[in-house]
Short mmCIF file of C-alpha atoms in Angstrom, two decimals:
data_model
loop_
_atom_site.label_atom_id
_atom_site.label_comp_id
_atom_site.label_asym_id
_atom_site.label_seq_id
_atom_site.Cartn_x
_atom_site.Cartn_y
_atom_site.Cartn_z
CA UNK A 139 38.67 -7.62 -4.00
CA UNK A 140 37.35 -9.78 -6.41
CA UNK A 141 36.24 -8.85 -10.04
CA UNK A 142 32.50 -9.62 -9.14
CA UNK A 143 32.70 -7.76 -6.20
CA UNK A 144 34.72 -4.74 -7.66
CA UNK A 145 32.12 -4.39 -9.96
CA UNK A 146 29.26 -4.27 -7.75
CA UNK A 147 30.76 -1.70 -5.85
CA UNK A 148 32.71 -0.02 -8.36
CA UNK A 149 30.79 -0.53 -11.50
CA UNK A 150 27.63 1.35 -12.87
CA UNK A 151 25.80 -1.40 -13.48
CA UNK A 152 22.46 -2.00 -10.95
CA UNK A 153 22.84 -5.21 -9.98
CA UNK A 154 20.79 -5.32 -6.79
CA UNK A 155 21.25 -8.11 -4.21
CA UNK A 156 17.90 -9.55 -3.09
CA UNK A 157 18.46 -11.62 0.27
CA UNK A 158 16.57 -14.96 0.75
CA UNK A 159 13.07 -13.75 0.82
CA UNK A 160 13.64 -11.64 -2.79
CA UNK A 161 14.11 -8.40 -0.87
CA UNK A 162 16.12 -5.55 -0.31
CA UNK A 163 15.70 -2.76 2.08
CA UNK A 164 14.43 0.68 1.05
CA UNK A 165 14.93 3.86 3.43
CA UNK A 166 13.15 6.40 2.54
CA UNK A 167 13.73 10.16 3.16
CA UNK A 168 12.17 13.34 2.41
CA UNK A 169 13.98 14.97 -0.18
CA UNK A 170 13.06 19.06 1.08
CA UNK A 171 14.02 17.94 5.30
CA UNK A 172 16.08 14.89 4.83
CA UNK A 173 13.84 13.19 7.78
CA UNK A 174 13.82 9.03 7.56
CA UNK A 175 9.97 8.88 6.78
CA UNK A 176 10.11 4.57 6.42
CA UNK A 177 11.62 2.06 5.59
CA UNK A 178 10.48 -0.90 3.81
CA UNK A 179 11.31 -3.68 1.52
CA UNK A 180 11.52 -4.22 -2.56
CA UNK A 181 10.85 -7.02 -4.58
CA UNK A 182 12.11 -6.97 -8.10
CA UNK A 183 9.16 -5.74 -9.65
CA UNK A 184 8.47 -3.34 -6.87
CA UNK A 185 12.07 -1.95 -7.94
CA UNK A 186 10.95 -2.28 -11.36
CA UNK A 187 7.75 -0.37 -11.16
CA UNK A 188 9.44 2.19 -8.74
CA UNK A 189 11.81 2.83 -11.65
CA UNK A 190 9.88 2.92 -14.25
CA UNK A 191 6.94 5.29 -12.43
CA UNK A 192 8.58 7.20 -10.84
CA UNK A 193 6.33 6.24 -7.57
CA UNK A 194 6.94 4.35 -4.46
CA UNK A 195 5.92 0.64 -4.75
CA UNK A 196 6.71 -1.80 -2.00
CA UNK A 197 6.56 -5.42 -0.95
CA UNK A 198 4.57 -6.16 1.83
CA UNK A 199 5.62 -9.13 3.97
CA UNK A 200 3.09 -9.17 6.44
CA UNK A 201 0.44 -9.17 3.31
CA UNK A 202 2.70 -10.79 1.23
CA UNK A 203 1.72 -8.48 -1.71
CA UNK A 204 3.29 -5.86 -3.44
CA UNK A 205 1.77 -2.72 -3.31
CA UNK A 206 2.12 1.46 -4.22
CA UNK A 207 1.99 3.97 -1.46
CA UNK A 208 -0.65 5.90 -0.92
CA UNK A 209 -3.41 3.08 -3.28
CA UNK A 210 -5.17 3.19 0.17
CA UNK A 211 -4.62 6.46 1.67
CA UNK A 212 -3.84 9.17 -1.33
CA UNK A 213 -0.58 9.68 0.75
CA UNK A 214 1.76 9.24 -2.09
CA UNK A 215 6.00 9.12 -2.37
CA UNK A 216 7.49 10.73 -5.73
CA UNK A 217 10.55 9.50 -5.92
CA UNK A 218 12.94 12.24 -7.18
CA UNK A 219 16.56 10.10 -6.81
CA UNK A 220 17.30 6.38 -5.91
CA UNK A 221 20.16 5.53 -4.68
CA UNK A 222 22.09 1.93 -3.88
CA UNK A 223 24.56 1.48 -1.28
CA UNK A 224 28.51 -0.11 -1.84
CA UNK A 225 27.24 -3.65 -1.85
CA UNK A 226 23.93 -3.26 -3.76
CA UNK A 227 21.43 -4.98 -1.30
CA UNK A 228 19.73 -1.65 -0.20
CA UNK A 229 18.34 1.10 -2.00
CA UNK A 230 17.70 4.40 -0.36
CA UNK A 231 15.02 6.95 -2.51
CA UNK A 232 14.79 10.54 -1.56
CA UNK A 233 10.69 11.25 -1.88
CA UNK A 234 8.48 14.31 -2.47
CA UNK A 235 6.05 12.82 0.31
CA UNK A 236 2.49 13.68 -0.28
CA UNK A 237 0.75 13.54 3.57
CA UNK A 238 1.70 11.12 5.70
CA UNK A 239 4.46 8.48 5.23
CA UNK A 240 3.12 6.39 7.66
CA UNK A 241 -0.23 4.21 8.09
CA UNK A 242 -0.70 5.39 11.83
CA UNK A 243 -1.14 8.77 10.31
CA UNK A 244 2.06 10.39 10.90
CA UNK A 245 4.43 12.22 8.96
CA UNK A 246 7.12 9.37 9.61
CA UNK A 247 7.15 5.87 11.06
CA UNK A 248 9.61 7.31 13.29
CA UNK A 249 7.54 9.05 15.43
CA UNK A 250 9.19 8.15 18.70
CA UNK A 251 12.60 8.29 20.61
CA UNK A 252 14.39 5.82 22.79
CA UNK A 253 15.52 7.05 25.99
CA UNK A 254 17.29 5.67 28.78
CA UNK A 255 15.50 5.45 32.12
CA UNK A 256 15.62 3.37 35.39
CA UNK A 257 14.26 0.24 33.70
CA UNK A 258 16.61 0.54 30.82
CA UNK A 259 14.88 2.38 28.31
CA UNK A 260 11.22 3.88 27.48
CA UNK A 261 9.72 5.55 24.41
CA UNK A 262 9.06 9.09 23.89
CA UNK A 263 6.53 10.61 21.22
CA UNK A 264 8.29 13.38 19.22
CA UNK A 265 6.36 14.64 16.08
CA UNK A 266 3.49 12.38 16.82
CA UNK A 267 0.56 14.61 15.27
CA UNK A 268 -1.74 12.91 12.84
CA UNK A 269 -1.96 13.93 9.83
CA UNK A 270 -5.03 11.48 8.92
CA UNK A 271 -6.83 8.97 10.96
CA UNK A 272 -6.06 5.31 10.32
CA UNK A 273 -9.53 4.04 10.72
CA UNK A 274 -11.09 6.33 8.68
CA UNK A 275 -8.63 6.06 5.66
CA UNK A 276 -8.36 1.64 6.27
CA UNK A 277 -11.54 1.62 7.76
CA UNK A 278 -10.37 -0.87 10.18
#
């Protein structure tokens, strides 16, 4: 093991590893269930802000802006811990989750199970209530 990389997995200093695009990956869980609500990507200053707030904040590739959940929809994350994995280039932040994590209106963006069928595979909604509707809250 090198000393660079002995200290990023070893050391406690955050030295997180952005990939090409200036990201890193950000699970997010809720802290009282443990469920995966989302995941997402960083930018430095989304980490930044995230930090220092003590709220979500996210980079948006598709919009290519950074952004806070719930600035649209009042569903808002609270982070309570943040955590990095052994290599640094994700981050994984346990959330007090405020409504819905995700923008369809669910609880969590992982509203629906793979299962194996005839064809291969098919999906399966599990927890699929809304909690909000989309258009009303985006007014799409």
């Amino acid at each position: 093991m090198s000393a660079h990389s002995h200290e990023i997995e070893e050391g406690l200093s955050f030295q997180p590893r952005f990939d090409a695009a200036g990201l890193v990956t950000c699970v997010a869980t809720d802290v009282a269930t443990g469920d995966v609500l989302m995941v997402a990507h960083m930018n430095d200053e989304a980490l930044r802000k995230t930090i220092a707030t003590g709220e979500a904040w996210y980079f948006s590739r598709s919009r290519n802006a950074l952004w806070r959940k719930g600035e649209t929809s009042g569903q808002t994350q609270r982070v309570v811990e943040m955590r990095t994995d052994c290599d640094q280039d994700a981050v994984w932040i346990r959330v007090e989750q405020i409504g819905a994590a995700c923008h369809t209106g669910r609880r969590s963006c992982f509203y629906r199970k793979v299962e194996a069928d005839s064809s291969g595979s098919k999906l399966v909604f599990v927890d699929a209530d809304r909690l909000f509707d989309p258009d009303a809250v985006y007014k799409k």
